CSV table of C-alpha atoms in Angstrom, one decimal:
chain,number,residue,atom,x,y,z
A,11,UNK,CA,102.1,36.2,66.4
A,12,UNK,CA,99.6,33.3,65.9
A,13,UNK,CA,97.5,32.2,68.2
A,14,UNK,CA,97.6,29.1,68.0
A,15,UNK,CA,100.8,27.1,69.6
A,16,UNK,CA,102.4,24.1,68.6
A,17,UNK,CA,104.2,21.6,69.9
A,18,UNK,CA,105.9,18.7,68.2
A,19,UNK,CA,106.6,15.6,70.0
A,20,UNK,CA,109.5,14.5,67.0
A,21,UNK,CA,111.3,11.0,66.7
A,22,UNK,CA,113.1,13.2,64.4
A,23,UNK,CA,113.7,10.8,61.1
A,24,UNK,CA,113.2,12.0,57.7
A,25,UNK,CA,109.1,12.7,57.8
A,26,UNK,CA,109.9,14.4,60.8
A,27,UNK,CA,112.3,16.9,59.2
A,28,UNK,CA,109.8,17.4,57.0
A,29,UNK,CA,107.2,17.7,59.4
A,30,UNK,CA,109.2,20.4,61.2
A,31,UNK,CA,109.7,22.5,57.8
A,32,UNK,CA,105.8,22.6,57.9
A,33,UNK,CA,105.3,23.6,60.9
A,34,UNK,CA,107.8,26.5,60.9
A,35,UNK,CA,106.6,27.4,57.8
A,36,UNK,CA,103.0,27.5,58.2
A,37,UNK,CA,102.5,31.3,59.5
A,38,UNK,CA,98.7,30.5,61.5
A,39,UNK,CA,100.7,28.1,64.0
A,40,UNK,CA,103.3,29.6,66.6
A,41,UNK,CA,106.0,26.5,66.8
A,42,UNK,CA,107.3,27.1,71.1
A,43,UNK,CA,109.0,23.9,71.3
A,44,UNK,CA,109.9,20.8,70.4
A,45,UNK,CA,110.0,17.6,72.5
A,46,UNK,CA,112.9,14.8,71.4
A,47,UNK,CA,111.5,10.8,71.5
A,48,UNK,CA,112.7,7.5,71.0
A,49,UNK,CA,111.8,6.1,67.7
A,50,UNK,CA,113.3,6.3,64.7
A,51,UNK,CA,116.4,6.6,66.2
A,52,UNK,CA,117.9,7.0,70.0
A,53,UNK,CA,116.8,9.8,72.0
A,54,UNK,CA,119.9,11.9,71.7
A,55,UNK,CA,120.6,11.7,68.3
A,56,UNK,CA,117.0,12.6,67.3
A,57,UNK,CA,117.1,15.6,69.9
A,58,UNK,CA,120.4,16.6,67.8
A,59,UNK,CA,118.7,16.4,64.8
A,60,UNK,CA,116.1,18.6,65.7
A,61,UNK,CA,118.7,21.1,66.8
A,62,UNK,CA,120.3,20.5,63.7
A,63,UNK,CA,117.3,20.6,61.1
A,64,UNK,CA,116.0,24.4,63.1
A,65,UNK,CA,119.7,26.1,62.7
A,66,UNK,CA,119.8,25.2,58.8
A,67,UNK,CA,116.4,26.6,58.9
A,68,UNK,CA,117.4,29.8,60.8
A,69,UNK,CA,115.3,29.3,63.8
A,70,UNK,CA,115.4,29.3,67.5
A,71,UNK,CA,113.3,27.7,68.9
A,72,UNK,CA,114.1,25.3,72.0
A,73,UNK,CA,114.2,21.5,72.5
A,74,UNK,CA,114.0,19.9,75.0
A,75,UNK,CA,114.3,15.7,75.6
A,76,UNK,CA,111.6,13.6,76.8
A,77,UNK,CA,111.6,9.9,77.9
A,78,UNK,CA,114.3,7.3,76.1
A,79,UNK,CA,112.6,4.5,76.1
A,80,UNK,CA,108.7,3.4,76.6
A,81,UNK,CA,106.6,3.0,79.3
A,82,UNK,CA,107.2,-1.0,79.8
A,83,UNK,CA,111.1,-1.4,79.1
A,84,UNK,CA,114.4,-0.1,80.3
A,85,UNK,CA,116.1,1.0,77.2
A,86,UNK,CA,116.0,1.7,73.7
A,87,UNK,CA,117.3,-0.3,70.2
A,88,UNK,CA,117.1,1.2,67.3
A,89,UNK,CA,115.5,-1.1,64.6
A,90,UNK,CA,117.4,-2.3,61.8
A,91,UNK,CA,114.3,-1.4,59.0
A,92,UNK,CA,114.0,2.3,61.1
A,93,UNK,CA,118.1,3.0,60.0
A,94,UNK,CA,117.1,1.6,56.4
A,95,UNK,CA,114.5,3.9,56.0
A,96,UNK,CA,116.1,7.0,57.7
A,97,UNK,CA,119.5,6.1,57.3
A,98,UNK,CA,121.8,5.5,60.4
A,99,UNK,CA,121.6,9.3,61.8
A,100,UNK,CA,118.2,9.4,61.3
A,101,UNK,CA,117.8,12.1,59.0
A,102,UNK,CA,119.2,10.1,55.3
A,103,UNK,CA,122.5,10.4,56.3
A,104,UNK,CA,122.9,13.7,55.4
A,105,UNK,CA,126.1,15.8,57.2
A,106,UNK,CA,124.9,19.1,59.3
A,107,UNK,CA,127.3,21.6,61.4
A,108,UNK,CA,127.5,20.6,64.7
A,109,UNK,CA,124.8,22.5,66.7
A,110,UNK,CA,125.1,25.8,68.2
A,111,UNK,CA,122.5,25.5,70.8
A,112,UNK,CA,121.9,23.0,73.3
A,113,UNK,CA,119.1,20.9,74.4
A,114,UNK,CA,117.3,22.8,77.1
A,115,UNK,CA,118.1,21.6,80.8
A,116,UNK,CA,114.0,21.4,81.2
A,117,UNK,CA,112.5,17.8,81.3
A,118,UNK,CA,109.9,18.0,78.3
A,119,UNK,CA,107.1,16.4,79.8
A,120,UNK,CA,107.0,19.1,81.9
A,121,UNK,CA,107.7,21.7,79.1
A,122,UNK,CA,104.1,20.2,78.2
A,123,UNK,CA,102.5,20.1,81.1
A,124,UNK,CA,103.4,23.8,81.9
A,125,UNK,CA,102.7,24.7,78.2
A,126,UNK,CA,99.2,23.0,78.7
A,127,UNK,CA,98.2,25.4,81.4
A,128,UNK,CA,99.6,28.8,79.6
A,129,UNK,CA,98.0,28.4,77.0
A,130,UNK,CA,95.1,25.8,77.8
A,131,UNK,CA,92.8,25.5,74.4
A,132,UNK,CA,94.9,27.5,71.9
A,133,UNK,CA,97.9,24.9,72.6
A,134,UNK,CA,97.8,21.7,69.7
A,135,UNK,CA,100.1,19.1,70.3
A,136,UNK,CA,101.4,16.7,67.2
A,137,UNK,CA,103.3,13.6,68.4
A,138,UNK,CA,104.7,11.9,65.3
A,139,UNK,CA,106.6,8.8,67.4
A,140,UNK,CA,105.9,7.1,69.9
A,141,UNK,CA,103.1,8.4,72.6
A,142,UNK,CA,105.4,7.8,76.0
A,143,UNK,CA,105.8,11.1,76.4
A,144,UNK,CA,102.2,12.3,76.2
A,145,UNK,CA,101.6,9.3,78.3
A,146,UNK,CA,103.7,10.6,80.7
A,147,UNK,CA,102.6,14.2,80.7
A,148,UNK,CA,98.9,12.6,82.2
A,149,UNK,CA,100.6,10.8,84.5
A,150,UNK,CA,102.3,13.4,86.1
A,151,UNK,CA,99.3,16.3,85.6
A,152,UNK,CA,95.8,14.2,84.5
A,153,UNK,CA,94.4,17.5,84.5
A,154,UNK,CA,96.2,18.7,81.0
A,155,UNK,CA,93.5,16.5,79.6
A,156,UNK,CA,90.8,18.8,79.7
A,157,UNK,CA,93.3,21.9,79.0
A,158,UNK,CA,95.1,20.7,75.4
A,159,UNK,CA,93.1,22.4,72.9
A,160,UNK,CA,94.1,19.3,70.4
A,161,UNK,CA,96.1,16.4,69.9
A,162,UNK,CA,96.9,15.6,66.0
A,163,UNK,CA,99.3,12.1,66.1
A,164,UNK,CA,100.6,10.6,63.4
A,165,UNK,CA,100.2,6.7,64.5
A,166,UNK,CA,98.0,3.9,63.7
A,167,UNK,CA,95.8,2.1,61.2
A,168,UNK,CA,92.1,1.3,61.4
A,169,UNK,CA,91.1,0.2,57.6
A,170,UNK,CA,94.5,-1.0,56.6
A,171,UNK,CA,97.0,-3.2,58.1
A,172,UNK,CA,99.7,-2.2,59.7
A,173,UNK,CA,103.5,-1.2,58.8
A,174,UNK,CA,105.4,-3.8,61.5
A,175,UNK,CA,102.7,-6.4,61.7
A,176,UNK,CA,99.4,-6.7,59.9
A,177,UNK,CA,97.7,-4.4,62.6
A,178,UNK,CA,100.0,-2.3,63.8
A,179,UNK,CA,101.7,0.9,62.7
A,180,UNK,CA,105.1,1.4,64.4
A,181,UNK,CA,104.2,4.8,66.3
A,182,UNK,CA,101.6,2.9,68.4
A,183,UNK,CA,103.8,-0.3,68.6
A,184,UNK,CA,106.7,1.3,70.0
A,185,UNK,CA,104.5,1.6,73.0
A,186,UNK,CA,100.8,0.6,73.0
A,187,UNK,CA,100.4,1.2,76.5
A,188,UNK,CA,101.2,4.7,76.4
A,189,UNK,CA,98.8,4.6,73.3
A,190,UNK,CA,96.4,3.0,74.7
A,191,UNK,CA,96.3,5.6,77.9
A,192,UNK,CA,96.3,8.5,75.1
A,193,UNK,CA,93.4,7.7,73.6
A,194,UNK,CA,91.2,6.2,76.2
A,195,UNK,CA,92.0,9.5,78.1
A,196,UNK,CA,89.6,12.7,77.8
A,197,UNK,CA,92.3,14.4,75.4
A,198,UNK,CA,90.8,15.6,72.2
A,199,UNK,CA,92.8,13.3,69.6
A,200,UNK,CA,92.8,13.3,66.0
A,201,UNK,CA,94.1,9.8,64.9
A,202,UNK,CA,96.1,11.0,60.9
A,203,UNK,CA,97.4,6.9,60.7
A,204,UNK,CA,98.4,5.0,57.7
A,205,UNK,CA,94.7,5.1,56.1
A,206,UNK,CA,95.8,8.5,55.0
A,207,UNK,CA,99.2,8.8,55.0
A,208,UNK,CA,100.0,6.3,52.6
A,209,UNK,CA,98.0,8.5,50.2
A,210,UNK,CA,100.0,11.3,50.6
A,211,UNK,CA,103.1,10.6,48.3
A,212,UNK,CA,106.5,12.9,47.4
A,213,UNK,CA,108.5,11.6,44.2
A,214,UNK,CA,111.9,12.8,43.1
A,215,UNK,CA,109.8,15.4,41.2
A,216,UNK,CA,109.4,17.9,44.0
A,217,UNK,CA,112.6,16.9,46.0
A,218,UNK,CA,114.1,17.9,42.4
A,219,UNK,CA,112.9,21.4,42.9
A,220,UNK,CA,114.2,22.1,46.4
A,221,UNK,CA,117.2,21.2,44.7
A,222,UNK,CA,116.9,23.8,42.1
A,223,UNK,CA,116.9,26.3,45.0
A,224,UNK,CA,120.7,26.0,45.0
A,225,UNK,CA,120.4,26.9,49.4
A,226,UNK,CA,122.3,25.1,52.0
A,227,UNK,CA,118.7,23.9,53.1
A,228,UNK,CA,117.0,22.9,49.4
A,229,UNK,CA,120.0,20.7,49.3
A,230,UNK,CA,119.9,19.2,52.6
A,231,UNK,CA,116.0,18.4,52.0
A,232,UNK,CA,116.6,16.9,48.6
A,233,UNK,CA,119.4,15.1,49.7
A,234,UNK,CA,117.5,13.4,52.7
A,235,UNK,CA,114.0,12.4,51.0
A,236,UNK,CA,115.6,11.2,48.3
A,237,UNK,CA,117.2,8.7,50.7
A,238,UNK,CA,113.9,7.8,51.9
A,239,UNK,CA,112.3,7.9,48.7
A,240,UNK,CA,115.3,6.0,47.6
A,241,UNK,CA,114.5,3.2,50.9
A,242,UNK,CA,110.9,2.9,49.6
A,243,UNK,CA,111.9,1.8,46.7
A,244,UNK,CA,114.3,-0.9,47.7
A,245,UNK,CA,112.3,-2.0,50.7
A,246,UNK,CA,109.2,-2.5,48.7
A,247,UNK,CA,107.1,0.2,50.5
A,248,UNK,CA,106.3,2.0,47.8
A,249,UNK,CA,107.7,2.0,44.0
A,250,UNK,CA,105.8,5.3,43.5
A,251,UNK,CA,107.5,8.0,46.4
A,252,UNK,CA,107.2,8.1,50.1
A,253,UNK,CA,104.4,8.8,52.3
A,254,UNK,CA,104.7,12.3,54.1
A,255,UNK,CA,103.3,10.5,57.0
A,256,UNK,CA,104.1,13.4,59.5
A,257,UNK,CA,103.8,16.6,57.5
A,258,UNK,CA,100.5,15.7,57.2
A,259,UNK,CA,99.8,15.4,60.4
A,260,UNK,CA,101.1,18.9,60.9
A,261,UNK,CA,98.8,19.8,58.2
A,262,UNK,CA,95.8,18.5,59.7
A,263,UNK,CA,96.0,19.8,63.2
A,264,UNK,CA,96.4,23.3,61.1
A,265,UNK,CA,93.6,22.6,58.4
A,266,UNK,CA,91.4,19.5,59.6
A,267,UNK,CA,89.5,20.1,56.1
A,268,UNK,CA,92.8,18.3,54.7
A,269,UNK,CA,90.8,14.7,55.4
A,270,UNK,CA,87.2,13.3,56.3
A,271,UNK,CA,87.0,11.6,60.0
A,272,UNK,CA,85.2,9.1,62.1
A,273,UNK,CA,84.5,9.6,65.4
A,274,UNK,CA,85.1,6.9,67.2
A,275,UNK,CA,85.6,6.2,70.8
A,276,UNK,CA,89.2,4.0,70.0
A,277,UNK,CA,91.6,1.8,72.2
A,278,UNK,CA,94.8,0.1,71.3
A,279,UNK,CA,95.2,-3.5,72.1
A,280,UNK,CA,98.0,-4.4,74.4
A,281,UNK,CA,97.9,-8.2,74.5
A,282,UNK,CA,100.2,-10.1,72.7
A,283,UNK,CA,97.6,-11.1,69.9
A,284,UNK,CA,97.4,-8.4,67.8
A,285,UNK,CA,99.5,-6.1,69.9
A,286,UNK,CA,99.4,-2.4,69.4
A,287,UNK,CA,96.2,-2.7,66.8
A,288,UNK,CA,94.5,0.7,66.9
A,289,UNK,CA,90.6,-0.1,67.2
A,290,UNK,CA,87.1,1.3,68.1
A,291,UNK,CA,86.4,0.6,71.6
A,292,UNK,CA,82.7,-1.5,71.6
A,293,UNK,CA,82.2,-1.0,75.2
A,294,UNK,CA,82.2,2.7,74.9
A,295,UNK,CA,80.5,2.9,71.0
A,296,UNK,CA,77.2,4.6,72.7
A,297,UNK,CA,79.2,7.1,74.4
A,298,UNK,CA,77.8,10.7,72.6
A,299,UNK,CA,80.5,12.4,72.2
A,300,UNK,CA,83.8,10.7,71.6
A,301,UNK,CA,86.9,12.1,72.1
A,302,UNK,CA,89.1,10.7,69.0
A,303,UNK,CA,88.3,11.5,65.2
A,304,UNK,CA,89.8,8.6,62.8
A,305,UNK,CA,91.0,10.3,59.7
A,306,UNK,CA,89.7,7.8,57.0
A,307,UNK,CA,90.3,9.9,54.0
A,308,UNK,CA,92.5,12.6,52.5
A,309,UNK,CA,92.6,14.8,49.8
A,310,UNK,CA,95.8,14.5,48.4
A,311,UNK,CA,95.2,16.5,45.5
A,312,UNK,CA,95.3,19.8,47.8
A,313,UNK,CA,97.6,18.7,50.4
A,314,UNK,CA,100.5,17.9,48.7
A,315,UNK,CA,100.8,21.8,46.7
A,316,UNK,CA,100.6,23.1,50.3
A,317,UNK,CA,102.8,21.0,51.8
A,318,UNK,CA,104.9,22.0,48.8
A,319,UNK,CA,104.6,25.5,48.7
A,320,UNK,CA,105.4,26.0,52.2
A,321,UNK,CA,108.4,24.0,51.9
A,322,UNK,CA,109.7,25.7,48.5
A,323,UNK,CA,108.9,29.1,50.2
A,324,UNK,CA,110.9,28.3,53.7
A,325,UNK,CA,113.8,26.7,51.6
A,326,UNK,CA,114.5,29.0,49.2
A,327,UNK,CA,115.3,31.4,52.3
A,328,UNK,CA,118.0,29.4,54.1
């Protein structure tokens, strides 16, 4: 069994299904849980799809929901432009079975706040939506902050604009409070934002070999990239393929080599003027050691065969 434990923190959409397959398939990373968000969709249906995505891929391991809405509102909409891109289930519109297993009875903040203290500096936590839950978890036990042996989120944008506003990336503008307590707290944080991820592309090419597989799951995870490579396309994101904005930050928090950082002491702006923008904090700049590294750059040209290969080799088994 690895050493190393991971927990994903999943707004579970289409990058986050793909995210998942990595993580699963990646054998130096034990996966123990999975925490359900907001984001992409509604809090039940993307704990559903988790459930969902882990029996097609012939695992057990548990979920458990976390907060439904962020730290400064009551409830939860879904976006219009989220169920364009990820369809109106969240995961392409694709149909699964009906779980088997059911969302644990455990809150998962506190999943990750007990999971923090087991396993202190071999635990790595990868939130790929919104950061209300982490938020929450240092609320409720500040102390995690010096246990969490990493943080690798997939959220923001410090040398490129934004994705919902020219300086903020949706992840951190679902709630940049929550953000902003993340990153100005003593967690170690990797930042893997859009200055990377829009790098990282995945054209009907590869989703064309999963395909090929002829399994229940090579199917499934053709079907539903090519609905968001499909989205791209219409939307104007990208004519060339989607961004694997998550898997990558599963692949980072495994292999940091995957990009070149900056570490920065950073903050995220929660005033109305450029709300949720993702930037280096000046009044700590001359602090010696800060506590989040900016990835800047990637190489693509390795990730992307390793994000395939683990993919083709989990899919071609379920």
């Amino acid at each position: 069994m690895a050493t190393k434990k991971m927990i994903l923190d999943l707004d579970t959409g289409v990058d986050d299904a793909l995210a998942l397959a990595y993580a699963i398939a990646d054998p130096n990373i034990d996966l123990i849980g999975v925490v359900a968000s907001y984001g992409n969709n509604l809090l039940e249906q993307t704990a559903k799809n988790s459930l969902q995505l882990l029996e097609l891929l012939g695992q057990d391991v548990p979920v458990f929901k976390g907060l439904s809405h962020s730290s400064t509102t009551d409830h939860f909409t879904v976006m219009q432009v989220s169920k364009e891109i990820h369809g109106n289930n969240g995961i392409g519109d694709i149909s699964l079975p009906e779980p088997r297993h059911q969302v644990q009875t455990k809150d998962g903040v506190d999943f990750i706040i007990e999971a923090a203290h087991q396993y202190s500096k071999d635990l790595i936590v990868v939130p790929t939506g919104p950061l209300t839950n982490l938020a929450a978890a240092l609320h409720r036990d500040p102390q995690i902050s010096r246990l969490i042996g990493n943080v690798t989120l997939m959220g923001g944008a410090l040398t490129v604009e934004g994705n919902v506003s020219e300086v903020a990336e949706a992840n951190i503008n679902q709630d940049a409070e929550a953000a902003n307590e993340v990153f100005t707290s003593q967690l170690p944080i990797t930042m893997v934002g859009l200055d990377v991820t829009l790098r990282t592309l995945l054209t009907k090419k590869e989703t064309q070999q999963w395909r090929n597989l002829g399994t229940p799951a090579g199917i499934a995870y053709a079907e539903l990239t090519d609905f968001y490579i499909d989205a791209y396309y219409r939307l104007g994101i990208d004519k060339l393929g989607c961004a694997i904005h998550d898997p990558l930050a599963v692949g980072v928090a495994i292999d940091p080599s995957f990009v070149t950082t900056l570490a920065l002491p950073m903050k995220v702006i929660t005033s109305e003027h450029n709300y949720a923008r993702t930037i280096g904090d000046k009044m700590r700049l001359n602090e010696p050691h800060p506590n989040v590294k900016v990835a800047i750059n990637v190489n693509q040209e390795r990730f992307v065969p390793v994000f395939m290969n683990h993919l083709t080799n989990l899919l071609a088994n379920h």
